[in-house]
Amino acid sequence: KVEGIEEKTMLRSFLTSSLLRSGPRDVTEENITEVLGSLREMYEEGNHTSSLFQKIEFSEGRYPVLSPGPLADEVADKDKILASRNGGYGSLHPLCPEIYNEARIGLISSLLHHCLSKRELVLDSSEDLNEIWRTALKILEDQARKALSDKTENSLSMKEKCIQRCREIIAVSKFLVSIEASNDVPESLSSIIQCATRFYSSVRTENHISFLLDEFNASARRACLRIIALDTFTDLLPTNNSLSNNAIECTSLAMPRFLGRDWSSEVALSSTDENIGIGIGKHYLTSIPGAGYILRKRIQKAVQSLFQNLGHMMNCSTFTESSVDQKSALLTVLPAFASSVRPEDIDSLLLNSSFLNTLSAILTQHRSTLERVGSEI
């Protein structure tokens, strides 16, 4: 069991990395039903209403099943050529040839899984493949040498130490291949390789992997709560002028928090999102690393619906008059649009929300108001 604060912080720092932030590939609607069941039990114990946790609708049906990473036998076939070009099978290979080679092939598979999905790499060529083969061998050799020099395991022979570390590396590689490769924020091959090198150096035991899986489950629970909150907000917002300006203002106050504003957590330690949205908060998916493809897509859809409703509100006659209540409600809605977005959000969130079409008119109207007030003063 992972208990130390520093160890937990170290492991959590990988959750927002390109290796882990997309979460497991095998998250399904059945898994989400189980998560909702656990949330329902939790809130029932606290005597809170559990009616919100009955079901999350996926109106578009199932999301596509993601393709698996490169199979070990395919890598082994390429290895006949590429290994000889990139350092061979390793200087420590003779200690335990079979498992040592299995660990090396597993390393290559995990690196290919997380690198090839986001770049135009060709399996039959390119220096990128040579770099992946060299990196896998270097990671394995470095970790094996560290195991051999470990003074706390003096009861084990050099061969036994090497076999033990190879088994740990194989387990970590299988874990990484089970994670969906991240495609949301483009990263260079070198940055992914650096992250993988740190990961293999830090994550060594089954307890480490179990801890990360528990963190994925926690992210799934947070994602479900986020979906429920966003759907509820969207349902509360009017599609006409049926709500008073005060009701709109009260409803809108908490929305920036659900879109990532002012979010802070120790999981946001090392990621590409680190410098995104400084001053306005993180992206709305940053606080749920590892939640899984289906939940992230469902949150994106919930945010899209919310923005469409907000855009409609800003475009309707509610904000064309000049009462103090209407201006106050408008100022409460506007911060929701001051949230971090990624390139894939532009079409679905902004261009389809009527927001950009009305913002210019709103600013012109209020600029005229300020000029008029200034002239009166």
Short mmCIF file of C-alpha atoms in Angstrom, two decimals:
data_model
loop_
_atom_site.label_atom_id
_atom_site.label_comp_id
_atom_site.label_asym_id
_atom_site.label_seq_id
_atom_site.Cartn_x
_atom_site.Cartn_y
_atom_site.Cartn_z
CA LYS A 1 0.00 0.00 0.00
CA VAL A 2 1.22 3.50 -0.87
CA GLU A 3 1.15 5.61 2.30
CA GLY A 4 3.89 8.26 2.16
CA ILE A 5 2.81 11.74 1.12
CA GLU A 6 5.86 12.25 -1.09
CA GLU A 7 5.28 8.92 -2.82
CA LYS A 8 1.61 9.72 -3.46
CA THR A 9 2.51 13.17 -4.79
CA MET A 10 5.09 11.65 -7.10
CA LEU A 11 2.60 9.14 -8.51
CA ARG A 12 -0.14 11.74 -8.88
CA SER A 13 2.23 13.95 -10.84
CA PHE A 14 1.97 11.42 -13.69
CA LEU A 15 -1.84 11.58 -13.86
CA THR A 16 -1.81 14.74 -15.98
CA SER A 17 1.10 13.57 -18.13
CA SER A 18 0.64 12.47 -21.73
CA LEU A 19 1.03 8.85 -20.62
CA LEU A 20 -1.89 8.67 -18.21
CA ARG A 21 -4.25 11.62 -18.56
CA SER A 22 -6.56 9.85 -21.04
CA GLY A 23 -7.20 6.97 -18.64
CA PRO A 24 -7.92 3.28 -19.28
CA ARG A 25 -9.04 2.17 -22.76
CA ASP A 26 -11.64 -0.26 -21.41
CA VAL A 27 -14.02 2.21 -19.68
CA THR A 28 -17.58 1.37 -20.80
CA GLU A 29 -21.10 2.49 -19.98
CA GLU A 30 -21.36 -0.57 -17.72
CA ASN A 31 -18.36 0.69 -15.74
CA ILE A 32 -20.01 4.08 -15.40
CA THR A 33 -23.20 2.46 -14.10
CA GLU A 34 -21.09 0.86 -11.37
CA VAL A 35 -19.52 4.23 -10.54
CA LEU A 36 -22.97 5.81 -10.26
CA GLY A 37 -24.00 2.97 -7.97
CA SER A 38 -21.08 3.66 -5.64
CA LEU A 39 -21.91 7.37 -5.61
CA ARG A 40 -25.53 6.61 -4.87
CA GLU A 41 -24.53 4.46 -1.90
CA MET A 42 -22.19 7.17 -0.65
CA TYR A 43 -24.87 9.86 -0.72
CA GLU A 44 -27.54 7.60 0.73
CA GLU A 45 -25.30 6.99 3.74
CA GLY A 46 -25.15 10.74 4.27
CA ASN A 47 -28.94 11.03 4.07
CA HIS A 48 -28.68 13.07 0.87
CA THR A 49 -30.85 12.65 -2.17
CA SER A 50 -29.62 9.95 -4.54
CA SER A 51 -32.08 10.56 -7.35
CA LEU A 52 -29.42 12.36 -9.41
CA PHE A 53 -27.29 9.21 -9.60
CA GLN A 54 -29.72 6.96 -11.42
CA LYS A 55 -28.20 7.21 -14.88
CA ILE A 56 -26.12 9.40 -17.15
CA GLU A 57 -27.58 9.53 -20.63
CA PHE A 58 -25.34 8.87 -23.62
CA SER A 59 -27.77 9.95 -26.30
CA GLU A 60 -25.40 9.28 -29.18
CA GLY A 61 -25.08 5.66 -28.20
CA ARG A 62 -21.79 3.95 -27.55
CA TYR A 63 -18.59 5.77 -28.28
CA PRO A 64 -16.21 3.87 -30.56
CA VAL A 65 -13.99 1.23 -29.02
CA LEU A 66 -10.42 2.44 -29.26
CA SER A 67 -7.96 0.30 -31.12
CA PRO A 68 -5.34 -1.52 -29.03
CA GLY A 69 -1.66 -0.69 -29.05
CA PRO A 70 0.94 -2.56 -31.09
CA LEU A 71 0.94 -6.27 -30.37
CA ALA A 72 4.09 -7.81 -28.95
CA ASP A 73 4.45 -10.27 -31.83
CA GLU A 74 4.34 -7.40 -34.36
CA VAL A 75 7.04 -5.59 -32.40
CA ALA A 76 9.08 -8.78 -32.19
CA ASP A 77 8.90 -9.11 -35.97
CA LYS A 78 10.22 -5.56 -36.48
CA ASP A 79 12.78 -6.19 -33.75
CA LYS A 80 14.75 -8.58 -35.94
CA ILE A 81 15.89 -5.62 -38.02
CA LEU A 82 15.74 -2.66 -35.64
CA ALA A 83 17.49 -4.26 -32.65
CA SER A 84 20.67 -4.82 -34.64
CA ARG A 85 20.68 -1.16 -35.66
CA ASN A 86 20.12 0.21 -32.16
CA GLY A 87 22.36 -1.47 -29.61
CA GLY A 88 21.32 -5.07 -29.94
CA TYR A 89 19.68 -6.89 -27.03
CA GLY A 90 21.57 -5.32 -24.15
CA SER A 91 24.78 -6.09 -22.28
CA LEU A 92 22.88 -7.74 -19.40
CA HIS A 93 20.78 -9.89 -21.72
CA PRO A 94 22.87 -13.05 -21.02
CA LEU A 95 21.86 -12.99 -17.32
CA CYS A 96 18.26 -14.00 -18.12
CA PRO A 97 17.79 -13.93 -21.91
CA GLU A 98 14.12 -14.86 -22.16
CA ILE A 99 12.60 -12.52 -19.59
CA TYR A 100 15.08 -9.76 -20.41
CA ASN A 101 13.95 -9.80 -24.01
CA GLU A 102 10.31 -9.93 -22.95
CA ALA A 103 10.86 -6.81 -20.84
CA ARG A 104 12.55 -5.02 -23.73
CA ILE A 105 9.74 -5.92 -26.18
CA GLY A 106 7.19 -4.75 -23.60
CA LEU A 107 8.99 -1.43 -23.28
CA ILE A 108 9.03 -0.95 -27.04
CA SER A 109 5.33 -1.81 -27.26
CA SER A 110 4.35 0.72 -24.61
CA LEU A 111 6.44 3.46 -26.21
CA LEU A 112 5.00 2.76 -29.66
CA HIS A 113 1.48 2.70 -28.23
CA HIS A 114 1.84 6.22 -26.79
CA CYS A 115 3.91 7.71 -29.61
CA LEU A 116 2.53 6.37 -32.88
CA SER A 117 -1.07 7.33 -32.13
CA LYS A 118 -0.37 11.04 -32.31
CA ARG A 119 2.28 11.37 -34.99
CA GLU A 120 2.78 10.43 -38.61
CA LEU A 121 5.32 7.76 -37.85
CA VAL A 122 5.78 4.91 -40.29
CA LEU A 123 6.60 1.51 -38.87
CA ASP A 124 8.86 0.68 -41.79
CA SER A 125 11.18 3.66 -41.53
CA SER A 126 12.08 6.90 -39.78
CA GLU A 127 14.59 7.86 -37.16
CA ASP A 128 11.70 7.98 -34.68
CA LEU A 129 11.52 4.19 -34.59
CA ASN A 130 15.26 3.94 -34.06
CA GLU A 131 14.91 6.40 -31.19
CA ILE A 132 12.15 4.32 -29.60
CA TRP A 133 14.21 1.13 -29.86
CA ARG A 134 17.26 2.86 -28.36
CA THR A 135 15.20 4.40 -25.57
CA ALA A 136 13.62 1.07 -24.60
CA LEU A 137 17.03 -0.58 -24.38
CA LYS A 138 18.48 2.30 -22.34
CA ILE A 139 15.58 2.25 -19.85
CA LEU A 140 15.92 -1.51 -19.42
CA GLU A 141 19.71 -1.44 -19.03
CA ASP A 142 19.60 1.46 -16.55
CA GLN A 143 16.91 -0.17 -14.43
CA ALA A 144 18.63 -3.56 -14.47
CA ARG A 145 21.92 -2.02 -13.34
CA LYS A 146 20.15 -0.19 -10.51
CA ALA A 147 18.62 -3.49 -9.40
CA LEU A 148 22.00 -5.22 -9.46
CA SER A 149 23.57 -2.48 -7.33
CA ASP A 150 20.76 -2.54 -4.75
CA LYS A 151 22.38 -3.37 -1.40
CA THR A 152 19.06 -4.06 0.33
CA GLU A 153 18.62 -7.28 -1.66
CA ASN A 154 21.89 -8.98 -0.80
CA SER A 155 20.13 -12.31 -0.33
CA LEU A 156 19.38 -12.45 -4.05
CA SER A 157 21.82 -13.39 -6.75
CA MET A 158 22.53 -11.04 -9.65
CA LYS A 159 20.36 -13.17 -11.91
CA GLU A 160 17.46 -13.11 -9.42
CA LYS A 161 17.70 -9.33 -9.04
CA CYS A 162 17.64 -8.91 -12.80
CA ILE A 163 14.66 -11.25 -13.21
CA GLN A 164 12.75 -9.41 -10.47
CA ARG A 165 13.28 -6.02 -12.08
CA CYS A 166 12.36 -7.37 -15.53
CA ARG A 167 9.07 -8.67 -14.12
CA GLU A 168 8.33 -5.25 -12.65
CA ILE A 169 9.07 -3.59 -16.00
CA ILE A 170 6.82 -6.06 -17.81
CA ALA A 171 3.97 -5.25 -15.41
CA VAL A 172 4.46 -1.50 -15.92
CA SER A 173 4.53 -1.94 -19.71
CA LYS A 174 1.26 -3.90 -19.67
CA PHE A 175 -0.27 -1.16 -17.55
CA LEU A 176 0.84 1.57 -19.99
CA VAL A 177 -0.49 -0.32 -23.00
CA SER A 178 -3.86 -0.56 -21.22
CA ILE A 179 -4.02 3.25 -21.11
CA GLU A 180 -5.55 5.19 -23.98
CA ALA A 181 -2.91 7.14 -25.88
CA SER A 182 -3.45 10.87 -25.48
CA ASN A 183 -4.31 12.87 -28.59
CA ASP A 184 -5.70 16.06 -27.07
CA VAL A 185 -2.55 18.15 -26.58
CA PRO A 186 0.20 17.59 -29.18
CA GLU A 187 3.59 16.72 -27.71
CA SER A 188 6.96 15.98 -29.20
CA LEU A 189 8.40 12.49 -29.31
CA SER A 190 11.23 13.57 -27.03
CA SER A 191 8.86 14.86 -24.34
CA ILE A 192 6.92 11.58 -24.30
CA ILE A 193 10.16 9.59 -24.11
CA GLN A 194 11.37 11.73 -21.21
CA CYS A 195 8.09 11.18 -19.38
CA ALA A 196 8.24 7.42 -20.01
CA THR A 197 11.81 7.29 -18.71
CA ARG A 198 10.74 8.98 -15.46
CA PHE A 199 7.69 6.75 -15.22
CA TYR A 200 9.65 3.50 -15.46
CA SER A 201 12.13 4.82 -12.93
CA SER A 202 9.40 5.80 -10.44
CA VAL A 203 6.63 3.21 -10.84
CA ARG A 204 8.05 -0.12 -9.78
CA THR A 205 5.61 -2.13 -7.70
CA GLU A 206 2.11 -3.56 -7.98
CA ASN A 207 1.14 -1.17 -5.17
CA HIS A 208 2.12 1.76 -7.36
CA ILE A 209 -0.05 0.49 -10.21
CA SER A 210 -2.94 -0.23 -7.83
CA PHE A 211 -2.68 3.31 -6.46
CA LEU A 212 -2.88 4.78 -9.98
CA LEU A 213 -5.89 2.59 -10.79
CA ASP A 214 -7.59 3.88 -7.63
CA GLU A 215 -6.85 7.42 -8.80
CA PHE A 216 -8.47 6.61 -12.15
CA ASN A 217 -11.57 5.42 -10.30
CA ALA A 218 -11.60 8.62 -8.24
CA SER A 219 -11.37 10.66 -11.46
CA ALA A 220 -14.29 8.69 -12.90
CA ARG A 221 -16.37 9.56 -9.83
CA ARG A 222 -15.43 13.24 -10.16
CA ALA A 223 -16.29 13.12 -13.86
CA CYS A 224 -19.74 11.68 -13.12
CA LEU A 225 -20.37 14.38 -10.54
CA ARG A 226 -19.21 16.99 -13.04
CA ILE A 227 -21.58 15.65 -15.72
CA ILE A 228 -24.51 15.65 -13.30
CA ALA A 229 -23.75 19.23 -12.25
CA LEU A 230 -23.35 20.49 -15.84
CA ASP A 231 -26.53 18.75 -16.99
CA THR A 232 -28.42 20.17 -14.01
CA PHE A 233 -27.16 23.69 -14.71
CA THR A 234 -28.15 23.38 -18.36
CA ASP A 235 -31.64 22.17 -17.41
CA LEU A 236 -32.06 25.13 -15.07
CA LEU A 237 -31.11 27.71 -17.67
CA PRO A 238 -34.07 29.10 -19.62
CA THR A 239 -34.55 28.55 -23.33
CA ASN A 240 -36.80 31.63 -23.30
CA ASN A 241 -37.35 34.51 -20.90
CA SER A 242 -39.07 32.31 -18.33
CA LEU A 243 -36.57 32.98 -15.50
CA SER A 244 -36.05 36.27 -13.75
CA ASN A 245 -32.68 37.98 -14.03
CA ASN A 246 -32.03 37.29 -10.36
CA ALA A 247 -32.63 33.57 -10.90
CA ILE A 248 -30.27 33.57 -13.87
CA GLU A 249 -27.62 35.36 -11.84
CA CYS A 250 -27.86 32.94 -8.90
CA THR A 251 -27.76 29.95 -11.25
CA SER A 252 -24.74 31.26 -13.14
CA LEU A 253 -22.51 32.13 -10.18
CA ALA A 254 -21.05 28.65 -9.77
CA MET A 255 -20.60 27.84 -13.45
CA PRO A 256 -16.99 29.03 -13.81
CA ARG A 257 -15.96 26.59 -11.08
CA PHE A 258 -17.43 23.69 -13.03
CA LEU A 259 -15.52 24.85 -16.11
CA GLY A 260 -12.13 24.70 -14.38
CA ARG A 261 -11.77 28.22 -12.97
CA ASP A 262 -9.71 28.46 -9.77
CA TRP A 263 -9.16 24.70 -9.76
CA SER A 264 -6.02 23.66 -7.92
CA SER A 265 -4.79 20.25 -6.84
CA GLU A 266 -1.59 18.39 -6.30
CA VAL A 267 -2.33 16.34 -9.42
CA ALA A 268 -1.61 19.40 -11.58
CA LEU A 269 2.13 19.16 -11.24
CA SER A 270 3.60 18.23 -14.58
CA SER A 271 1.51 18.48 -17.70
CA THR A 272 1.20 20.33 -20.95
CA ASP A 273 -1.72 22.17 -19.37
CA GLU A 274 0.63 23.72 -16.81
CA ASN A 275 0.82 27.06 -18.57
CA ILE A 276 -2.56 26.98 -20.26
CA GLY A 277 -5.07 29.47 -18.96
CA ILE A 278 -2.87 31.24 -16.41
CA GLY A 279 -5.12 33.76 -14.69
CA ILE A 280 -8.38 32.16 -15.84
CA GLY A 281 -8.01 28.62 -14.56
CA LYS A 282 -7.43 25.22 -16.09
CA HIS A 283 -9.24 23.49 -18.93
CA TYR A 284 -12.49 21.87 -17.85
CA LEU A 285 -10.99 18.38 -18.30
CA THR A 286 -7.77 19.05 -16.36
CA SER A 287 -9.20 18.18 -12.95
CA ILE A 288 -10.31 14.71 -14.06
CA PRO A 289 -7.16 13.10 -15.51
CA GLY A 290 -7.58 9.43 -16.22
CA ALA A 291 -11.38 9.45 -16.23
CA GLY A 292 -11.56 7.63 -19.57
CA TYR A 293 -12.53 8.47 -23.13
CA ILE A 294 -16.28 7.96 -22.81
CA LEU A 295 -16.58 10.23 -19.75
CA ARG A 296 -14.39 12.95 -21.23
CA LYS A 297 -16.47 12.98 -24.42
CA ARG A 298 -19.66 13.12 -22.35
CA ILE A 299 -18.33 16.09 -20.39
CA GLN A 300 -17.40 17.83 -23.63
CA LYS A 301 -20.96 17.33 -24.81
CA ALA A 302 -22.38 18.67 -21.52
CA VAL A 303 -20.16 21.77 -21.73
CA GLN A 304 -21.21 22.27 -25.37
CA SER A 305 -24.90 22.19 -24.38
CA LEU A 306 -24.23 24.61 -21.55
CA PHE A 307 -22.43 27.07 -23.84
CA GLN A 308 -25.21 26.84 -26.41
CA ASN A 309 -27.78 27.75 -23.74
CA LEU A 310 -25.63 30.58 -22.43
CA GLY A 311 -25.14 31.89 -25.96
CA HIS A 312 -28.90 31.77 -26.53
CA MET A 313 -29.51 33.69 -23.32
CA MET A 314 -27.04 36.37 -24.31
CA ASN A 315 -28.60 36.59 -27.77
CA CYS A 316 -32.19 36.92 -26.62
CA SER A 317 -34.02 40.07 -25.65
CA THR A 318 -33.29 39.52 -21.95
CA PHE A 319 -30.04 41.45 -22.34
CA THR A 320 -31.10 44.08 -24.84
CA GLU A 321 -32.73 46.30 -22.22
CA SER A 322 -30.83 48.36 -19.71
CA SER A 323 -32.15 47.53 -16.25
CA VAL A 324 -29.64 47.06 -13.47
CA ASP A 325 -30.80 43.46 -12.91
CA GLN A 326 -30.24 42.57 -16.56
CA LYS A 327 -26.76 44.06 -16.60
CA SER A 328 -25.89 42.25 -13.39
CA ALA A 329 -27.11 38.94 -14.82
CA LEU A 330 -25.07 39.50 -17.96
CA LEU A 331 -21.90 40.14 -15.96
CA THR A 332 -22.50 36.87 -14.11
CA VAL A 333 -22.87 34.88 -17.32
CA LEU A 334 -19.83 36.34 -19.11
CA PRO A 335 -17.16 34.76 -16.83
CA ALA A 336 -18.27 31.30 -17.94
CA PHE A 337 -16.79 32.14 -21.35
CA ALA A 338 -13.49 33.23 -19.75
CA SER A 339 -12.42 29.60 -19.42
CA SER A 340 -9.52 27.78 -21.01
CA VAL A 341 -10.28 25.99 -24.26
CA ARG A 342 -8.32 23.71 -26.53
CA PRO A 343 -8.28 23.82 -30.34
CA GLU A 344 -10.90 21.08 -30.60
CA ASP A 345 -13.25 23.19 -28.44
CA ILE A 346 -13.41 26.16 -30.81
CA ASP A 347 -16.03 24.81 -33.22
CA SER A 348 -18.15 22.89 -30.72
CA LEU A 349 -18.12 25.43 -27.89
CA LEU A 350 -17.64 28.94 -29.22
CA LEU A 351 -18.68 28.98 -32.85
CA ASN A 352 -21.86 26.98 -32.17
CA SER A 353 -22.88 28.90 -29.04
CA SER A 354 -23.90 32.28 -30.58
CA PHE A 355 -21.51 33.85 -28.10
CA LEU A 356 -19.09 35.40 -30.60
CA ASN A 357 -21.99 36.69 -32.68
CA THR A 358 -23.44 38.63 -29.77
CA LEU A 359 -20.35 39.66 -27.80
CA SER A 360 -19.53 42.58 -30.10
CA ALA A 361 -23.06 43.99 -29.83
CA ILE A 362 -23.06 43.58 -26.04
CA LEU A 363 -19.72 45.34 -25.64
CA THR A 364 -20.81 48.13 -27.99
CA GLN A 365 -24.00 48.61 -26.00
CA HIS A 366 -22.22 48.81 -22.68
CA ARG A 367 -19.44 50.99 -24.08
CA SER A 368 -22.15 53.45 -25.13
CA THR A 369 -23.61 53.27 -21.65
CA LEU A 370 -20.25 54.02 -20.07
CA GLU A 371 -19.68 56.94 -22.45
CA ARG A 372 -23.10 58.32 -21.62
CA VAL A 373 -22.53 58.01 -17.90
CA GLY A 374 -19.11 59.61 -18.27
CA SER A 375 -20.53 62.57 -20.15
CA GLU A 376 -23.20 63.04 -17.48
CA ILE A 377 -20.52 63.11 -14.78
#
